[in-house]
XYZ file of C-alpha atoms in Angstrom:
689
model
C 73.503 93.185 99.608
C 75.843 93.813 102.492
C 77.299 97.089 103.662
C 80.410 97.579 105.755
C 82.737 100.333 106.834
C 86.409 100.541 107.724
C 87.151 102.292 110.988
C 90.109 104.285 112.226
C 91.876 103.817 115.508
C 90.810 105.890 118.494
C 93.391 108.164 120.004
C 95.722 106.117 122.188
C 96.522 108.829 124.696
C 99.689 108.172 126.604
C 102.245 109.432 129.091
C 105.749 110.094 127.791
C 108.916 109.832 129.833
C 112.124 111.236 128.350
C 115.747 110.968 129.445
C 118.551 113.088 128.057
C 121.716 111.052 127.629
C 123.998 114.027 127.110
C 123.920 117.616 125.927
C 121.351 117.662 123.159
C 122.299 119.221 119.864
C 121.039 122.816 119.826
C 117.738 123.552 118.177
C 117.789 125.451 114.890
C 117.901 129.190 115.453
C 114.741 129.654 113.414
C 112.618 127.531 115.755
C 112.313 129.450 119.035
C 111.129 127.373 121.965
C 107.668 128.634 122.864
C 107.870 126.617 126.081
C 110.587 128.978 127.343
C 108.905 132.054 128.902
C 111.908 134.230 128.133
C 111.769 133.290 124.470
C 108.005 133.530 124.320
C 108.038 137.030 125.729
C 109.136 138.323 122.333
C 105.962 136.980 120.694
C 104.879 133.882 118.791
C 107.665 131.674 117.532
C 109.145 132.260 114.121
C 108.884 129.304 111.726
C 111.028 128.618 108.681
C 109.556 126.578 105.814
C 110.811 125.251 102.481
C 107.560 125.350 100.516
C 109.368 127.070 97.644
C 112.462 124.831 97.760
C 114.363 127.363 99.868
C 114.334 128.379 103.497
C 112.148 131.393 104.255
C 109.811 132.608 106.945
C 106.325 131.173 107.040
C 104.978 134.733 107.025
C 106.898 135.527 103.826
C 105.589 132.516 101.876
C 102.505 133.159 99.687
C 101.085 129.661 100.135
C 98.413 128.355 102.517
C 100.608 126.365 104.928
C 100.289 124.724 108.310
C 103.761 124.116 109.710
C 104.766 122.116 112.768
C 108.172 122.486 114.375
C 109.749 119.703 116.403
C 108.470 121.388 119.564
C 104.915 121.506 118.142
C 105.015 117.795 117.321
C 106.425 116.884 120.727
C 103.715 118.838 122.566
C 100.989 117.031 120.650
C 102.498 113.611 121.404
C 101.457 112.172 118.042
C 103.004 108.949 116.763
C 102.618 109.348 112.983
C 102.177 112.014 110.338
C 98.495 111.257 109.810
C 97.606 112.092 113.409
C 98.709 115.684 112.811
C 95.768 116.019 110.401
C 93.486 116.936 113.270
C 95.389 120.203 113.608
C 95.316 121.154 109.898
C 92.319 122.983 108.390
C 90.813 121.307 105.315
C 92.977 118.191 105.621
C 91.243 114.877 106.285
C 92.913 111.580 106.902
C 92.074 107.942 107.586
C 94.393 105.149 108.610
C 94.138 101.541 107.595
C 91.062 100.413 105.733
C 91.585 98.687 102.434
C 95.319 99.200 102.120
C 96.810 98.364 105.469
C 97.755 100.156 108.649
C 100.690 102.113 107.202
C 98.716 103.608 104.338
C 98.107 107.329 104.221
C 94.704 108.191 102.773
C 94.936 111.975 102.595
C 92.547 114.558 101.163
C 93.200 118.308 101.034
C 90.363 120.622 100.036
C 88.429 117.627 98.724
C 91.191 116.373 96.438
C 93.228 113.226 97.014
C 92.852 109.495 96.515
C 91.543 106.654 98.677
C 92.091 103.846 96.151
C 95.263 101.855 96.829
C 95.386 99.945 93.513
C 98.712 100.026 91.674
C 97.100 101.669 88.657
C 95.964 104.671 90.728
C 98.093 107.499 92.115
C 97.745 109.488 95.359
C 96.470 113.058 95.063
C 98.503 114.526 97.933
C 102.258 114.253 97.443
C 104.429 113.124 100.361
C 108.057 114.284 100.522
C 110.755 113.396 103.077
C 113.938 115.475 102.849
C 113.066 116.263 99.241
C 112.361 112.638 98.258
C 108.932 111.816 96.833
C 107.095 108.749 98.215
C 104.991 107.495 95.329
C 102.671 104.922 96.970
C 99.943 105.507 99.549
C 100.832 102.112 101.049
C 103.757 102.672 103.398
C 103.461 106.468 103.330
C 102.114 106.801 106.883
C 105.396 107.850 108.450
C 106.233 107.308 112.091
C 107.237 110.529 113.841
C 110.912 109.981 114.624
C 113.435 112.814 114.926
C 111.582 115.316 112.774
C 112.610 118.948 112.550
C 109.542 120.156 110.711
C 106.361 119.063 108.933
C 104.723 121.399 106.422
C 101.254 120.847 104.977
C 100.938 122.828 101.733
C 97.347 123.253 100.585
C 96.420 123.616 96.960
C 98.247 122.293 93.872
C 102.031 122.422 94.177
C 102.767 121.120 90.700
C 105.266 123.757 89.566
C 107.865 122.873 92.210
C 106.728 119.520 93.635
C 105.447 117.912 90.453
C 103.253 114.904 89.788
C 100.390 114.047 92.129
C 100.586 117.247 94.175
C 97.167 118.194 92.778
C 95.565 118.501 96.220
C 98.688 119.662 97.990
C 101.878 118.313 99.483
C 103.217 117.214 102.849
C 106.854 118.218 103.163
C 108.744 116.453 105.971
C 112.207 117.531 107.106
C 114.264 115.396 109.483
C 116.896 116.655 111.938
C 120.377 116.758 110.414
C 123.444 115.492 112.268
C 124.976 118.290 114.336
C 128.360 119.228 115.784
C 127.606 118.419 119.431
C 127.572 114.988 121.018
C 124.166 114.186 122.495
C 121.144 111.977 122.491
C 117.881 111.132 124.150
C 115.655 108.225 125.076
C 111.900 108.457 125.502
C 109.102 106.025 126.239
C 105.337 106.441 125.985
C 102.778 104.245 127.711
C 99.037 104.427 127.292
C 95.765 102.709 126.488
C 95.615 99.400 124.595
C 98.873 98.315 126.297
C 100.674 101.024 124.361
C 104.446 101.039 124.748
C 106.413 103.243 122.358
C 110.133 103.916 122.560
C 112.413 106.334 120.750
C 116.153 106.852 120.853
C 118.449 109.361 119.165
C 122.216 109.661 119.187
C 124.228 112.485 117.626
C 127.999 112.048 117.402
C 130.641 114.149 115.632
C 133.232 111.851 114.053
C 135.627 114.713 113.305
C 135.464 118.432 112.577
C 133.703 117.870 109.250
C 131.831 114.573 109.587
C 128.798 114.007 111.820
C 126.709 110.916 112.553
C 123.109 110.651 113.727
C 121.253 107.460 114.643
C 117.538 107.281 115.388
C 115.298 104.378 116.229
C 111.695 103.859 117.229
C 109.508 101.018 118.393
C 105.705 101.162 118.550
C 103.596 98.433 120.126
C 99.865 98.531 120.816
C 97.152 95.943 121.181
C 94.318 95.934 118.673
C 91.358 98.268 118.906
C 89.039 95.421 117.936
C 88.655 91.643 118.122
C 87.723 88.888 115.717
C 84.969 87.192 117.688
C 85.565 83.962 115.790
C 89.091 83.368 117.122
C 89.965 86.274 119.446
C 92.686 87.697 117.187
C 93.446 91.415 117.389
C 92.373 93.888 114.712
C 94.065 97.233 114.274
C 97.087 96.504 116.442
C 100.412 98.293 115.925
C 103.785 96.566 115.866
C 106.373 98.704 114.143
C 110.148 99.062 114.223
C 111.931 101.899 112.441
C 115.507 103.131 112.232
C 117.493 105.789 110.427
C 121.210 106.398 109.890
C 122.504 109.780 108.706
C 125.950 111.054 107.819
C 126.640 114.724 107.242
C 129.915 115.810 105.668
C 130.873 119.488 105.473
C 134.166 119.542 103.539
C 134.130 123.327 103.128
C 132.191 126.489 103.824
C 130.232 126.205 100.571
C 129.590 122.455 100.335
C 127.535 119.986 102.338
C 126.754 116.329 101.642
C 124.050 114.413 103.524
C 123.661 110.640 103.255
C 120.754 108.769 104.836
C 119.378 105.249 105.044
C 116.114 104.260 106.702
C 114.307 101.001 107.463
C 110.784 100.270 108.705
C 109.143 96.921 109.426
C 105.529 96.386 110.453
C 103.999 93.058 111.484
C 100.369 93.646 112.379
C 96.812 92.463 111.940
C 94.275 93.950 109.571
C 92.285 97.056 110.335
C 88.697 96.222 111.258
C 85.705 96.518 108.993
C 82.371 96.394 110.761
C 79.167 95.137 109.208
C 76.437 97.780 109.028
C 73.629 96.089 107.100
C 72.687 92.852 105.344
C 69.755 92.557 102.949
C 66.944 90.549 104.491
C 65.524 88.558 102.870
C 68.663 87.860 100.864
C 68.504 88.181 97.087
C 70.768 87.509 94.115
C 74.228 86.101 94.779
C 73.813 86.463 98.550
C 70.694 84.283 98.481
C 72.484 81.700 96.319
C 75.484 81.724 98.641
C 73.403 81.240 101.781
C 71.426 78.400 100.215
C 74.540 76.558 99.053
C 77.916 77.246 100.685
C 76.516 78.909 103.792
C 73.926 76.219 104.423
C 76.471 73.442 103.915
C 78.807 75.061 106.480
C 75.983 75.953 108.842
C 76.999 79.628 108.709
C 74.614 82.031 107.009
C 75.430 85.644 106.193
C 72.517 87.414 107.889
C 71.858 90.540 109.995
C 72.647 88.398 113.063
C 76.351 89.026 112.310
C 76.010 92.754 112.992
C 77.866 93.145 116.282
C 76.841 96.700 117.128
C 80.491 97.348 117.993
C 82.632 99.924 116.236
C 85.587 97.547 116.045
C 84.588 93.886 116.583
C 83.496 91.494 113.835
C 83.137 87.820 112.942
C 85.788 87.587 110.228
C 88.058 84.551 110.033
C 90.217 84.924 106.911
C 93.831 86.126 106.633
C 94.617 88.732 109.303
C 97.819 90.330 108.156
C 99.458 93.708 107.531
C 103.168 93.031 107.015
C 105.358 95.679 105.435
C 109.060 96.175 104.962
C 110.182 99.572 103.686
C 113.696 100.853 103.222
C 115.476 103.541 101.305
C 118.664 105.506 100.808
C 119.240 109.037 99.624
C 122.107 111.443 99.036
C 121.790 115.225 98.984
C 124.647 117.390 97.743
C 124.531 121.168 98.196
C 127.216 123.550 97.019
C 127.725 127.117 95.866
C 129.111 127.900 92.447
C 129.983 131.600 92.357
C 126.663 133.303 93.204
C 124.612 130.228 92.378
C 123.413 127.422 94.634
C 123.335 123.868 93.311
C 121.519 120.915 94.889
C 121.298 117.267 93.862
C 118.895 114.802 95.508
C 119.371 111.130 94.592
C 117.158 108.464 96.157
C 116.205 104.800 95.930
C 113.329 103.232 97.850
C 111.860 99.736 98.093
C 108.571 98.470 99.520
C 107.214 94.975 100.180
C 103.668 94.858 101.563
C 101.296 91.983 102.275
C 97.917 93.032 103.628
C 94.439 91.580 103.901
C 90.995 93.026 104.275
C 87.576 91.541 104.895
C 84.576 93.758 104.349
C 81.899 91.163 105.099
C 82.191 90.727 108.894
C 81.610 87.026 108.249
C 83.405 83.751 108.991
C 83.402 82.506 105.379
C 85.158 84.261 102.468
C 82.334 86.269 100.966
C 84.253 89.527 100.437
C 87.920 88.881 101.262
C 91.042 90.199 99.542
C 94.728 89.491 100.133
C 97.306 91.714 98.420
C 101.021 91.163 97.994
C 102.726 94.250 96.541
C 106.352 94.982 95.704
C 107.556 98.378 94.576
C 110.842 100.133 94.009
C 111.590 103.632 92.831
C 114.597 105.714 91.822
C 114.524 109.492 91.617
C 117.020 112.175 90.719
C 116.404 115.889 91.141
C 118.807 118.669 90.160
C 118.232 122.251 91.292
C 120.019 125.495 90.481
C 119.001 128.752 92.161
C 120.176 132.297 92.493
C 119.347 135.588 94.153
C 119.890 139.212 93.170
C 118.547 142.412 94.670
C 115.258 142.092 92.779
C 115.103 138.490 91.607
C 115.017 135.081 93.274
C 114.806 132.117 90.970
C 115.095 128.347 90.909
C 115.186 125.892 88.042
C 115.717 122.210 87.770
C 115.195 118.807 86.232
C 113.605 115.685 87.674
C 113.664 112.012 86.741
C 111.504 109.324 88.348
C 111.478 105.587 87.633
C 109.109 103.206 89.427
C 108.443 99.473 89.068
C 105.415 98.021 90.872
C 104.263 94.405 90.976
C 101.214 93.102 92.764
C 99.269 89.907 93.333
C 95.645 90.462 94.318
C 93.751 87.396 95.546
C 90.042 88.255 95.761
C 87.466 85.909 97.256
C 83.942 87.009 96.337
C 81.135 84.625 97.272
C 83.866 82.026 97.378
C 82.964 78.360 97.277
C 79.927 78.514 94.986
C 81.860 77.101 92.026
C 83.164 74.096 93.979
C 79.692 73.476 95.413
C 78.152 73.453 91.939
C 80.873 71.212 90.516
C 80.096 68.612 93.192
C 76.388 68.424 92.334
C 75.256 65.341 90.380
C 74.175 67.416 87.404
C 72.604 70.710 86.259
C 69.947 70.600 88.956
C 70.060 74.126 90.430
C 67.927 76.790 88.678
C 69.360 80.318 88.691
C 65.940 81.780 87.859
C 62.359 80.611 88.377
C 61.824 77.841 85.788
C 58.800 77.993 83.487
C 55.658 76.385 84.960
C 55.728 72.639 84.761
C 59.488 72.411 84.145
C 62.389 71.511 86.381
C 66.201 71.586 86.159
C 66.413 68.346 88.178
C 64.038 66.617 85.759
C 65.793 68.074 82.719
C 62.556 69.563 81.376
C 63.569 73.246 81.240
C 63.739 74.829 77.761
C 67.088 75.095 75.918
C 69.291 77.907 77.229
C 67.638 78.051 80.634
C 70.351 78.586 83.329
C 70.567 75.312 85.211
C 73.763 75.285 87.267
C 75.557 72.322 88.756
C 77.345 69.234 87.554
C 81.018 68.826 86.845
C 82.149 70.781 83.773
C 78.941 72.808 83.420
C 80.007 76.147 81.826
C 77.321 77.970 83.812
C 79.263 77.113 86.959
C 82.191 79.193 85.694
C 80.033 82.311 85.530
C 79.539 81.992 89.293
C 83.256 81.672 90.030
C 83.877 85.209 91.247
C 87.194 84.418 92.918
C 90.002 85.985 90.938
C 93.780 86.189 91.077
C 95.278 89.247 89.413
C 98.953 89.568 88.502
C 99.717 93.261 88.033
C 102.842 94.981 86.746
C 103.461 98.667 86.143
C 106.568 100.519 85.035
C 106.505 104.311 85.220
C 109.078 106.716 83.837
C 108.592 110.422 84.403
C 110.736 113.369 83.293
C 110.221 116.992 84.247
C 111.715 120.445 83.831
C 110.623 123.136 86.270
C 111.328 126.686 87.276
C 110.012 129.587 89.295
C 111.013 133.244 89.506
C 110.047 135.843 92.113
C 110.535 139.351 90.727
C 110.333 142.400 93.005
C 108.655 145.013 90.820
C 108.653 147.522 93.695
C 109.732 147.710 97.313
C 106.431 146.160 98.360
C 105.266 144.052 95.428
C 106.613 140.780 94.092
C 105.381 138.886 91.050
C 105.811 135.119 90.798
C 105.893 133.153 87.556
C 106.650 129.473 87.333
C 105.781 126.206 85.725
C 106.638 122.572 85.277
C 106.604 120.446 82.151
C 106.194 116.721 82.740
C 106.437 113.832 80.299
C 105.352 110.453 81.601
C 105.103 106.961 80.177
C 103.496 103.928 81.804
C 103.750 100.298 80.779
C 101.099 98.146 82.402
C 100.229 94.463 82.273
C 97.445 92.425 83.841
C 96.811 88.700 84.007
C 93.470 87.812 85.613
C 92.263 84.289 86.350
C 89.079 82.905 87.883
C 90.788 81.206 90.801
C 88.557 78.225 91.518
C 87.930 77.201 87.898
C 91.342 78.306 86.518
C 89.514 79.981 83.611
C 91.124 83.153 82.308
C 89.167 86.358 82.724
C 91.931 88.292 80.975
C 95.020 86.551 79.602
C 98.283 88.388 80.103
C 97.696 91.720 78.388
C 100.302 94.454 78.030
C 99.369 98.055 77.377
C 101.152 101.376 77.520
C 100.442 105.066 77.175
C 102.166 108.415 77.534
C 101.015 111.779 78.806
C 102.451 115.266 78.978
C 101.429 118.085 81.266
C 102.328 121.710 81.792
C 101.473 123.110 85.218
C 101.959 126.885 85.317
C 101.804 129.194 88.309
C 101.363 132.954 88.532
C 101.016 135.137 91.561
C 101.459 138.518 93.119
C 102.102 139.384 96.740
C 102.136 142.774 98.408
C 103.916 143.415 101.704
C 102.050 146.312 103.266
C 104.327 146.270 106.294
C 106.798 143.986 108.009
C 103.851 142.221 109.654
C 101.235 142.182 106.871
C 101.294 140.515 103.466
C 98.513 139.669 101.026
C 98.794 137.479 97.956
C 96.897 136.131 94.965
C 97.977 133.007 93.087
C 96.650 131.044 90.122
C 98.032 127.516 89.945
C 97.440 124.434 87.861
C 98.125 120.904 89.080
C 97.645 117.354 87.855
C 97.400 113.774 89.044
C 98.928 111.147 86.778
C 96.872 108.978 84.464
C 96.939 105.207 84.537
C 95.181 101.908 83.979
C 92.360 99.980 85.633
C 94.032 97.280 87.747
C 90.648 95.558 88.266
C 89.844 95.132 84.569
C 88.206 91.893 83.467
C 88.754 92.345 79.735
C 90.820 94.406 77.317
C 88.151 97.090 76.980
C 88.124 97.747 80.720
C 91.927 98.016 80.608
C 91.841 101.155 78.494
C 93.935 104.010 79.948
C 92.533 107.033 81.733
C 94.130 110.471 81.501
C 95.468 112.724 84.272
C 93.168 114.734 86.497
C 93.682 118.505 86.462
C 92.745 121.384 88.713
C 93.000 125.141 88.273
C 93.123 126.905 91.641
C 92.638 130.566 92.502
C 93.843 131.457 95.997
C 93.665 134.773 97.867
C 95.490 134.906 101.173
C 96.789 137.030 104.014
C 99.757 136.520 106.343
C 99.769 138.813 109.350
C 101.067 139.344 112.864
C 99.510 141.761 115.334
C 99.786 143.112 118.864
C 103.544 143.451 118.917
C 103.831 140.021 117.254
C 101.885 138.254 119.964
C 99.109 137.269 117.534
C 99.619 135.515 114.214
C 96.607 135.374 111.910
C 96.841 133.671 108.500
C 93.912 133.061 106.173
C 93.253 131.951 102.601
C 90.198 131.646 100.370
C 90.258 129.361 97.341
C 88.313 128.220 94.301
C 89.151 124.965 92.469
C 88.027 124.221 88.921
C 88.503 120.447 89.170
C 88.220 118.551 85.862
C 88.891 115.134 84.305
C 88.167 113.418 87.633
C 89.027 109.717 87.456
C 85.918 107.701 88.351
C 84.592 104.191 87.877
C 81.920 104.065 85.171
C 79.624 101.057 84.686
C 78.082 100.886 81.215
C 76.842 98.295 78.733
C 78.771 97.723 75.537
C 76.430 98.987 72.752
C 77.400 96.097 70.468
C 77.495 93.082 72.793
C 75.454 94.243 75.775
C 78.296 93.190 78.080
C 78.534 95.211 81.299
C 81.859 97.079 81.453
C 83.533 98.596 84.518
C 85.974 101.227 83.316
C 87.899 104.029 84.971
C 87.300 107.177 82.957
C 87.837 110.917 83.248
C 84.118 111.262 83.740
C 83.675 113.995 86.323
C 84.116 117.687 87.025
C 83.556 119.731 90.159
C 83.705 123.162 91.731
C 85.410 123.291 95.111
C 85.580 126.460 97.167
C 86.302 127.382 100.747
C 88.740 128.987 103.154
C 91.228 128.373 105.977
C 91.940 130.481 109.056
C 94.699 129.852 111.584
C 95.438 131.822 114.749
C 98.302 131.610 117.234
C 98.304 133.956 120.250
C 100.932 134.462 122.957
C 98.506 135.729 125.616
C 101.171 135.964 128.312
C 104.753 134.783 128.557
C 103.377 131.458 129.829
C 100.016 131.048 128.053
C 99.681 130.252 124.338
C 96.442 129.704 122.430
C 96.021 128.253 118.947
C 92.988 127.688 116.740
C 92.217 126.705 113.182
C 89.142 126.485 110.974
C 88.593 125.244 107.464
C 85.523 125.191 105.240
C 85.152 123.228 101.992
C 82.136 123.342 99.686
C 82.698 120.640 97.049
C 80.077 119.982 94.389
C 80.120 117.883 91.247
C 79.130 119.815 88.149
C 79.355 116.941 85.664
C 79.306 113.167 86.053
C 78.992 110.698 83.194
C 76.066 108.241 83.202
C 76.914 105.001 84.984
C 79.460 106.611 87.317
C 79.883 105.414 90.883
C 78.360 108.707 92.048
C 76.064 111.454 90.742
C 76.132 115.243 90.722
C 74.254 115.086 94.024
C 76.834 112.884 95.771
C 79.047 114.212 98.529
C 82.802 114.229 98.067
C 84.517 111.282 99.723
C 86.305 112.041 102.992
C 85.624 115.779 102.685
C 83.897 117.319 105.715
C 82.313 120.738 105.311
C 84.100 122.022 108.421
C 87.371 121.180 110.135
C 88.027 122.877 113.471
C 90.767 122.685 116.063
C 91.780 124.614 119.167
C 94.320 124.243 121.922
C 96.150 125.983 124.703
C 99.453 125.559 126.440
C 100.440 126.876 129.839
C 104.099 126.667 130.827
């Protein structure tokens, strides 16, 4: 037995130098600059969000939201979206680990997904300018020219759709403006950090505007491979974005964008925590054969005691190329507003991971994934004196292909094939018998010798060829009805129909024996995610709300199946959330206090279940909807303008997540803690101008 852990990068604090090339485009009117004492004198800054697919004040939105303006992000000097997690109650985040340095492993209120396999889906939806990013790999966005980042807690299925079961992160970039301007900035810091950013805004004529942005991030690794001195956890990223904004008339606007990101980095480090001593089972066999022959045993001596250094020596790669285009058309038709969002995205990712901290390939995996997606969303909305409504349709098409090359106790098969015969006992032989002498009883497991079928059972290397095609259709709508001057009722919902076609071809790599010949499967699911709520505005500065929302995470297939039974589909996860919240400002709008309490009835949780087939006795590893849980807690966020120059902020989140049902054989029990879900998340800060 060995035990290892993936580690996240420490904060690479830096110093930023910025140069304005020309008059910068003006900031949006809804984002007052809190760094300006004159502006701050009127109270805390007003923030506009689009959590309900329209622009409205944060304090008017009955959703638990943490929103960051461009000024907020700049003050915190973060380099990617994940680093903002430290300032968001009940959001936890890790970078790197099993699925590369640009992967976003996000959990909100205990719900999300840390598995990167193609058959699994993330549980927190990521949106950029209204475009959904479907894979966790490549979703860790660099912070370049952002206008706003909104973290929406709780299921957002009625408006944001599939895989927003835990919540959604809604990112809005800066649009091209009418004024010529630009900026250049550079950040230097620990680990030889050198980041650069450049923006250029240029009007081409009275109706057409261009904006170019670029970013370069370079940092040495946070750890070393002690075998060869190579870096682990380094950053080497280049990103660019081109935007065109055309305003042909007062009621029409068209925005076109294209973005490109390339990363060429080493793996994130995994450090060895424990090794069974004395070794047993496969580890003992490995040490006595492959390890002994190479003079390199997997023992506790490989534990470095460092948080980041290890003795790995396999592939050290995290290469990713990501690009996409999108077009957004907005126009008014009489009293109605129409919006179309069309997008295409493509991802190529090659990333390795070693969880053994060991020179030889005992637990090594190399993945090569390719994914492309097309999405089309149509929205129609309207407003009257007592009614605000939005309705729409959504289509999503994704094709994912992956090659997973796993090396598990690699080399045992070749070692056994080279032996002169079946001379190696895999269990203590009966007294007076010997594999080498050929005196063991029939059926006794004597391994070794070319062509011995027992050798194949110890070939745990496998190459998986994975393909998945997803088509998803949805109709959605939401209406906010003012039943009195103070009270508004919200009703909404989303109907989703989804079909997945999945295929898997799995081969024992060293022996070329098929674990699972090419097998094609498919399944379809439908889901209805309703939402109901009521909010009461007691005054201009005080609102309370109650919402009941249902969300879901898509079903799928087990990409690590070894036989047709393990490839059986699993259904979507679902959650029913009750949320009670308050949005308030006090002390002449110098104090903003927002809070929410929630209860999640979380069912059909997708978990790995290990069970024996009742007919054959074969051990099966299947992903099933085998769990249920109760999750409850609260969030509190405060922002205070103490003086015209001093601002204080604080946030607290509490999550109590407990399993109420887990099927026998699951990877955890009812007493297990939720993965990546701390009981408390706390943050505080101050700014003096």
